[in-house]
């Protein structure tokens, strides 16, 4: 479990857990708002399957208090020497309460603290202004690089 003592705006501790037998159904059922479906799959089930099938990404359940509220995943990329964050999805019913910010801060800090202190990268749809604003606000800098049409952003130091 990754617990860096970061809370959402309602005071709930936000922690990240390997997905296990007890909570995989709740994670699979995490869904975006309908208007966000251009940016992410219809549910986190897709990310769970990707993690299981390809053994590249590590899926994590985002837990606020004792409730599963989202999904996020990370990977190591040998080619660019960076950790990557992906599959960031906060359930529609839980958005706007600081869970997304707590999740990014927790995972990014944990990845930056791993041996080597490698940069953390992610990619985001250019039209996804809410996510781009969130990433920029913690220190991600957008690069002149695209992956599958998405803007690549890199973090070397958290600014919060
Ligand atoms: C992007 C996402 C993860 C943010 O999660 P969240 O829990 O709603 O975000 P928070 O409440 O922590 O807000 C963090 C910041 O996000 C931005 N943000 C969140 N909702 C926003 C909205 N509706 N409009 C504009 N900015 C918004 C703001 O910059 C906000 O900053 P603030 O804390 O100063 O208000 C969430 O909206 C989500 O799951 N979206 C669908 C999936 C997605 O787009 N994932 C990213 C793929 S790269």
Coordinates of C-alpha atoms and ligand atoms in Angstrom, one line a residue:
X1 CA 0.0 0.0 0.0
X2 CA 1.2 3.5 -0.8
X3 CA 0.2 5.9 2.0
X4 CA 2.0 9.3 2.0
X5 CA -0.5 10.9 4.4
X6 CA -2.2 13.0 1.7
X7 CA -6.0 13.7 2.1
X8 CA -8.8 14.8 -0.2
X9 CA -10.7 18.0 0.4
X10 CA -13.2 16.3 2.7
X11 CA -10.4 15.0 4.9
X12 CA -10.3 11.4 3.8
X13 CA -6.9 9.8 3.5
X14 CA -6.2 8.8 -0.1
X15 CA -4.1 5.6 -0.4
X16 CA -3.1 3.5 -3.4
X17 CA -3.4 -0.3 -3.2
X18 CA -2.4 -3.3 -5.4
X19 CA -5.7 -4.6 -6.8
X20 CA -6.6 -7.7 -4.9
X21 CA -9.3 -10.4 -4.7
X22 CA -11.4 -8.2 -2.4
X23 CA -11.6 -5.0 -4.4
X24 CA -11.1 -5.8 -8.1
X25 CA -14.8 -5.6 -8.8
X26 CA -15.1 -2.2 -7.3
X27 CA -12.1 -1.0 -9.3
X28 CA -13.4 -2.5 -12.5
X29 CA -16.7 -0.5 -12.0
X30 CA -15.0 2.9 -11.7
X31 CA -16.5 5.0 -14.5
X32 CA -15.8 8.5 -15.9
X33 CA -18.6 11.1 -16.6
X34 CA -20.2 10.6 -19.9
X35 CA -18.6 13.7 -21.3
X36 CA -15.1 12.3 -20.4
X37 CA -15.5 9.2 -22.5
X38 CA -13.6 10.8 -25.4
X39 CA -10.5 10.8 -23.1
X40 CA -10.7 7.4 -21.3
X41 CA -12.4 4.0 -21.7
X42 CA -15.9 3.5 -20.4
X43 CA -14.7 1.9 -17.2
X44 CA -11.5 1.0 -15.3
X45 CA -12.0 -2.7 -16.3
X46 CA -10.1 -2.0 -19.5
X47 CA -7.0 -0.8 -17.5
X48 CA -7.2 -3.9 -15.2
X49 CA -7.2 -6.2 -18.2
X50 CA -4.3 -4.3 -19.8
X51 CA -2.3 -4.7 -16.6
X52 CA -3.1 -8.4 -16.4
X53 CA -2.5 -9.2 -20.1
X54 CA 0.7 -7.3 -20.8
X55 CA 2.5 -7.3 -17.5
X56 CA 3.8 -3.8 -18.2
X57 CA 1.5 -1.6 -16.2
X58 CA 0.8 -2.0 -12.4
X59 CA -2.8 -1.2 -11.6
X60 CA -3.5 0.4 -8.3
X61 CA -6.9 0.9 -6.6
X62 CA -7.4 4.5 -5.4
X63 CA -9.0 4.3 -1.9
X64 CA -10.4 7.3 0.0
X65 CA -11.1 6.4 3.6
X66 CA -12.2 2.8 3.1
X67 CA -13.9 3.3 -0.2
X68 CA -12.6 2.5 -3.7
X69 CA -12.9 5.7 -5.7
X70 CA -10.6 5.4 -8.6
X71 CA -7.8 3.6 -10.6
X72 CA -4.3 4.6 -11.6
X73 CA -1.4 2.6 -12.9
X74 CA 2.3 3.0 -13.4
X75 CA 5.1 1.4 -15.5
X76 CA 8.8 1.6 -16.0
X77 CA 10.1 2.3 -19.5
X78 CA 13.6 1.1 -20.2
X79 CA 13.8 3.0 -23.5
X80 CA 13.4 6.5 -22.1
X81 CA 14.5 5.8 -18.5
X82 CA 11.3 7.1 -17.1
X83 CA 8.4 5.9 -14.9
X84 CA 5.0 6.4 -16.5
X85 CA 1.7 7.1 -14.9
X86 CA -1.5 6.0 -16.8
X87 CA -5.1 4.9 -16.4
X88 CA -5.8 7.9 -14.1
X89 CA -9.6 7.7 -13.5
X90 CA -11.6 9.0 -10.6
X91 CA -15.2 7.7 -10.4
X92 CA -17.7 10.3 -11.7
X93 CA -19.5 10.3 -8.3
X94 CA -16.2 11.3 -6.6
X95 CA -14.8 13.9 -8.8
X96 CA -14.1 17.5 -7.7
X97 CA -13.3 16.6 -4.1
X98 CA -9.5 16.5 -4.4
X99 CA -9.1 12.8 -5.0
X100 CA -7.4 13.3 -8.4
X101 CA -4.9 15.7 -6.9
X102 CA -4.1 13.5 -3.9
X103 CA -3.7 10.5 -6.3
X104 CA -1.3 12.3 -8.6
X105 CA 0.7 13.7 -5.7
X106 CA 1.0 10.4 -3.9
X107 CA 2.0 8.3 -7.0
X108 CA 4.4 10.9 -8.4
X109 CA 6.1 11.4 -5.1
X110 CA 6.5 7.7 -4.6
X111 CA 7.8 7.2 -8.1
X112 CA 10.3 10.1 -7.8
X113 CA 11.6 8.6 -4.5
X114 CA 12.3 5.2 -6.1
X115 CA 16.0 4.4 -6.6
X116 CA 17.5 6.5 -9.4
X117 CA 15.1 9.4 -9.0
X118 CA 14.0 9.0 -12.6
X119 CA 11.6 11.5 -14.2
X120 CA 7.9 10.6 -14.3
X121 CA 6.0 10.9 -17.5
X122 CA 2.4 10.7 -18.6
X123 CA 0.4 11.5 -21.7
X124 CA -2.9 13.4 -21.9
X125 CA -5.4 14.2 -24.6
X126 CA -4.9 17.9 -25.7
X127 CA -8.6 18.6 -25.3
X128 CA -8.6 17.3 -21.7
X129 CA -8.2 20.7 -20.0
X130 CA -9.1 19.5 -16.5
X131 CA -6.4 16.8 -16.4
X132 CA -3.8 19.1 -18.1
X133 CA -4.5 21.8 -15.5
X134 CA -4.2 19.3 -12.7
X135 CA -0.9 17.9 -13.9
X136 CA 0.6 21.3 -14.6
X137 CA -0.4 22.4 -11.1
X138 CA 1.8 19.8 -9.4
X139 CA 4.8 20.4 -11.7
X140 CA 4.4 18.3 -14.9
X141 CA 5.9 20.2 -17.9
X142 CA 4.5 19.4 -21.3
X143 CA 7.1 18.3 -23.9
X144 CA 7.2 18.8 -27.6
X145 CA 6.4 15.1 -28.0
X146 CA 3.2 13.1 -28.7
X147 CA 2.2 9.5 -28.1
X148 CA -0.9 8.3 -30.0
X149 CA -1.9 11.9 -30.5
X150 CA -1.6 12.7 -26.7
X151 CA 0.7 15.4 -25.3
X152 CA 3.6 14.0 -23.2
X153 CA 4.3 15.7 -19.9
X154 CA 7.3 15.1 -17.6
X155 CA 7.8 15.7 -13.9
X156 CA 11.3 15.9 -12.3
X157 CA 10.4 17.8 -9.2
X158 CA 7.0 18.3 -7.5
X159 CA 6.1 22.0 -7.1
X160 CA 3.7 21.4 -4.2
Ligands
LIG1 C1 -8.9 14.4 -14.3 C2 -9.4 13.8 -13.0 C3 -8.6 12.5 -12.6 C4 -9.3 14.8 -11.9 O1 -9.8 14.2 -10.7 P1 -10.7 15.0 -9.6 O2 -10.7 14.1 -8.4 O3 -12.0 15.4 -10.2 O4 -9.7 16.3 -9.4 P2 -9.6 17.2 -8.1 O5 -10.9 17.4 -7.4 O6 -8.4 16.6 -7.3 O7 -9.1 18.5 -8.8 C5 -7.8 18.7 -9.1 C6 -7.7 19.8 -10.2 O8 -8.2 19.2 -11.5 C7 -8.7 20.3 -12.2 N1 -10.1 20.0 -12.4 C8 -10.8 19.1 -11.9 N2 -12.1 19.1 -12.3 C9 -12.1 20.1 -13.2 C10 -13.1 20.6 -14.1 N3 -14.4 20.1 -14.1 N4 -12.8 21.7 -14.9 C11 -11.6 22.2 -14.8 N5 -10.6 21.8 -14.1 C12 -10.9 20.7 -13.3 C13 -8.5 21.6 -11.4 O9 -7.2 22.1 -11.8 C14 -8.4 21.1 -10.0 O10 -7.7 22.0 -9.3 P3 -8.2 22.5 -7.8 O11 -7.9 21.3 -6.9 O12 -7.4 23.7 -7.6 O13 -9.7 22.7 -7.9 C15 -10.9 13.4 -13.1 O14 -11.6 14.5 -13.6 C16 -11.1 12.2 -14.0 O15 -11.1 11.0 -13.6 N6 -11.4 12.5 -15.4 C17 -11.7 11.4 -16.3 C18 -10.5 10.6 -16.7 C19 -9.4 11.4 -17.1 O16 -9.5 12.4 -17.9 N7 -8.2 11.0 -16.7 C20 -6.9 11.7 -17.1 C21 -6.3 10.9 -18.3 S1 -4.7 11.6 -18.7

